[in-house]
Coordinates of N, CA and C in Angstrom, one line a residue:
M651 N -31.5 -2.8 12.7 CA -30.1 -3.2 12.6 C -29.7 -3.8 14.0
N652 N -29.0 -4.9 13.9 CA -28.7 -5.6 15.2 C -27.5 -4.9 15.9
F653 N -27.2 -5.3 17.1 CA -26.2 -4.6 17.9 C -24.8 -4.6 17.3
L654 N -24.4 -5.8 16.8 CA -23.1 -5.9 16.2 C -22.9 -5.0 15.0
K655 N -23.9 -4.9 14.1 CA -23.9 -4.0 13.0 C -23.7 -2.6 13.4
K656 N -24.5 -2.2 14.5 CA -24.4 -0.8 15.0 C -23.0 -0.5 15.5
M657 N -22.4 -1.5 16.2 CA -21.1 -1.3 16.8 C -20.0 -1.1 15.7
I658 N -20.1 -2.0 14.6 CA -19.2 -1.9 13.5 C -19.3 -0.6 12.8
N659 N -20.6 -0.2 12.5 CA -20.8 1.1 11.8 C -20.3 2.3 12.7
Q660 N -20.5 2.2 14.0 CA -20.1 3.3 14.9 C -18.5 3.4 14.8
K661 N -17.9 2.2 14.9 CA -16.4 2.2 14.8 C -15.9 2.8 13.5
V662 N -16.5 2.4 12.4 CA -16.1 3.0 11.1 C -16.3 4.5 11.0
N663 N -17.5 4.9 11.5 CA -17.8 6.3 11.4 C -17.1 7.2 12.4
N664 N -16.4 6.6 13.3 CA -15.6 7.4 14.3 C -14.1 7.1 14.3
L665 N -13.6 6.6 13.1 CA -12.2 6.3 13.0 C -11.4 7.5 13.1
T666 N -10.2 7.3 13.7 CA -9.3 8.4 13.8 C -8.2 8.2 12.7
T667 N -7.5 9.2 12.4 CA -6.4 9.1 11.4 C -5.4 8.0 11.7
D668 N -5.0 8.0 13.0 CA -4.1 7.0 13.4 C -4.6 5.6 13.3
E669 N -5.9 5.4 13.7 CA -6.5 4.1 13.5 C -6.6 3.6 12.1
L670 N -6.9 4.6 11.2 CA -7.0 4.2 9.8 C -5.6 3.9 9.3
L671 N -4.6 4.6 9.7 CA -3.2 4.3 9.2 C -2.8 2.9 9.8
Q672 N -3.2 2.6 11.0 CA -2.9 1.2 11.5 C -3.6 0.1 10.7
L673 N -4.8 0.3 10.4 CA -5.6 -0.6 9.6 C -4.9 -0.8 8.2
A674 N -4.6 0.3 7.7 CA -3.9 0.3 6.3 C -2.6 -0.5 6.4
K675 N -1.8 -0.2 7.4 CA -0.6 -0.9 7.5 C -0.8 -2.4 7.7
K676 N -1.7 -2.7 8.6 CA -2.0 -4.2 8.9 C -2.5 -4.9 7.6
H677 N -3.2 -4.2 6.7 CA -3.7 -4.8 5.5 C -2.8 -4.5 4.3
R678 N -1.7 -3.9 4.5 CA -0.7 -3.6 3.5 C -1.3 -2.7 2.4
I679 N -2.0 -1.6 2.8 CA -2.6 -0.7 1.9 C -1.8 0.6 2.1
S680 N -1.3 1.2 1.0 CA -0.5 2.4 1.1 C -1.4 3.7 1.1
I681 N -1.5 4.3 2.3 CA -2.2 5.5 2.5 C -1.3 6.5 3.2
S682 N -1.1 7.7 2.7 CA -0.3 8.7 3.4 C -1.1 9.3 4.5
R683 N -0.5 10.0 5.5 CA -1.2 10.7 6.5 C -2.1 11.7 6.0
P684 N -1.7 12.6 5.0 CA -2.7 13.5 4.5 C -3.9 12.9 3.9
Q685 N -3.7 11.8 3.2 CA -4.8 11.0 2.6 C -5.7 10.5 3.7
A686 N -5.1 9.9 4.7 CA -5.9 9.4 5.8 C -6.7 10.5 6.5
N687 N -6.1 11.7 6.7 CA -6.9 12.8 7.3 C -8.1 13.1 6.4
E688 N -7.9 13.1 5.1 CA -9.1 13.5 4.2 C -10.1 12.4 4.3
I689 N -9.7 11.1 4.3 CA -10.7 10.0 4.4 C -11.5 10.1 5.7
V690 N -10.8 10.3 6.8 CA -11.4 10.5 8.1 C -12.4 11.6 8.1
K691 N -12.1 12.7 7.5 CA -13.0 13.8 7.3 C -14.2 13.4 6.6
L692 N -14.1 12.6 5.5 CA -15.2 12.1 4.7 C -16.1 11.3 5.6
I693 N -15.5 10.4 6.4 CA -16.3 9.4 7.1 C -17.0 10.0 8.3
N694 N -16.2 10.7 9.1 CA -16.7 11.2 10.4 C -17.9 12.2 10.2
G695 N -19.0 11.9 10.9 CA -20.2 12.7 10.9 C -21.2 12.4 9.8
Q696 N -20.8 11.5 8.9 CA -21.8 11.1 7.8 C -22.7 10.0 8.2
N697 N -22.4 9.2 9.3 CA -23.2 8.1 9.7 C -23.4 7.1 8.6
I698 N -22.4 6.7 7.9 CA -22.4 5.8 6.8 C -22.7 4.4 7.3
D699 N -23.6 3.7 6.6 CA -23.9 2.3 6.9 C -23.1 1.4 5.9
I700 N -22.0 0.9 6.4 CA -21.1 0.1 5.4 C -21.8 -1.2 5.0
Y701 N -22.9 -1.6 5.6 CA -23.7 -2.7 5.2 C -24.6 -2.4 4.0
N702 N -24.8 -1.1 3.8 CA -25.6 -0.7 2.6 C -24.7 -0.5 1.4
D703 N -24.9 -1.4 0.4 CA -24.0 -1.4 -0.7 C -23.9 0.0 -1.4
E704 N -25.0 0.7 -1.5 CA -25.0 2.0 -2.2 C -24.2 3.0 -1.4
E705 N -24.4 3.1 -0.1 CA -23.7 4.0 0.7 C -22.2 3.7 0.7
R706 N -21.8 2.4 0.8 CA -20.4 2.0 0.8 C -19.8 2.4 -0.5
A707 N -20.5 2.1 -1.6 CA -20.0 2.4 -3.0 C -19.7 3.9 -3.1
N708 N -20.6 4.7 -2.6 CA -20.5 6.2 -2.7 C -19.2 6.6 -1.9
L709 N -19.1 6.1 -0.7 CA -17.9 6.4 0.1 C -16.6 6.0 -0.6
L710 N -16.6 4.8 -1.2 CA -15.4 4.3 -1.9 C -15.1 5.1 -3.1
K711 N -16.1 5.7 -3.8 CA -15.8 6.6 -4.9 C -15.1 7.8 -4.4
Q712 N -15.6 8.3 -3.3 CA -14.9 9.5 -2.7 C -13.5 9.2 -2.3
I713 N -13.3 8.0 -1.7 CA -12.0 7.6 -1.3 C -11.1 7.5 -2.5
A714 N -11.6 6.9 -3.6 CA -10.8 6.8 -4.8 C -10.3 8.2 -5.3
G715 N -11.2 9.2 -5.2 CA -10.8 10.5 -5.6 C -9.7 11.1 -4.7
I716 N -9.6 10.7 -3.5 CA -8.5 11.2 -2.6 C -7.2 10.4 -2.8
T717 N -7.4 9.1 -3.0 CA -6.2 8.2 -3.1 C -6.1 7.7 -4.5
S718 N -6.6 6.5 -4.7 CA -6.6 5.9 -6.1 C -7.7 4.8 -6.1
V719 N -8.1 4.4 -7.3 CA -9.1 3.4 -7.4 C -8.6 2.1 -6.7
K720 N -7.3 1.8 -6.9 CA -6.8 0.6 -6.3 C -6.9 0.6 -4.8
T721 N -6.5 1.8 -4.2 CA -6.6 1.9 -2.7 C -8.1 1.8 -2.3
A722 N -9.0 2.4 -3.0 CA -10.4 2.3 -2.6 C -10.9 0.8 -2.7
Q723 N -10.4 0.1 -3.7 CA -10.7 -1.3 -3.7 C -10.2 -2.1 -2.5
E724 N -9.0 -1.8 -2.1 CA -8.4 -2.4 -1.0 C -9.2 -2.1 0.3
V725 N -9.6 -0.8 0.4 CA -10.4 -0.4 1.6 C -11.7 -1.2 1.6
N726 N -12.3 -1.4 0.4 CA -13.5 -2.1 0.3 C -13.3 -3.6 0.8
K727 N -12.2 -4.2 0.5 CA -11.9 -5.5 1.1 C -11.9 -5.5 2.6
I728 N -11.4 -4.5 3.2 CA -11.4 -4.4 4.7 C -12.8 -4.3 5.1
F729 N -13.6 -3.4 4.5 CA -15.0 -3.2 4.9 C -15.7 -4.6 4.7
L730 N -15.5 -5.3 3.7 CA -16.2 -6.6 3.5 C -15.8 -7.6 4.5
Q731 N -14.6 -7.5 5.0 CA -14.2 -8.4 6.1 C -15.0 -8.1 7.4
F732 N -15.2 -6.8 7.6 CA -16.0 -6.4 8.8 C -17.5 -6.9 8.7
I733 N -18.0 -6.9 7.5 CA -19.5 -7.1 7.4 C -19.8 -8.5 7.2
R734 N -18.9 -9.4 6.9 CA -19.2 -10.8 6.7 C -18.8 -11.7 7.8

């Protein structure tokens, strides 16, 4: 994995609740603070590779369980912007 991919994955895997809320606001995604806390708990420590379609899809399913399918789809759009 190249340096840029490692940096992006590291950033995603170490997101804070406030950073996630800022990203959500920037991209007009509705996520409450409790939902953001749960999402951050899911992501932190799992070392998820958002470039891996299977790992990203699994994470998005978990996010959909916390928020909604629509929100998970919007989060995926953000992830896709990072990796392309």
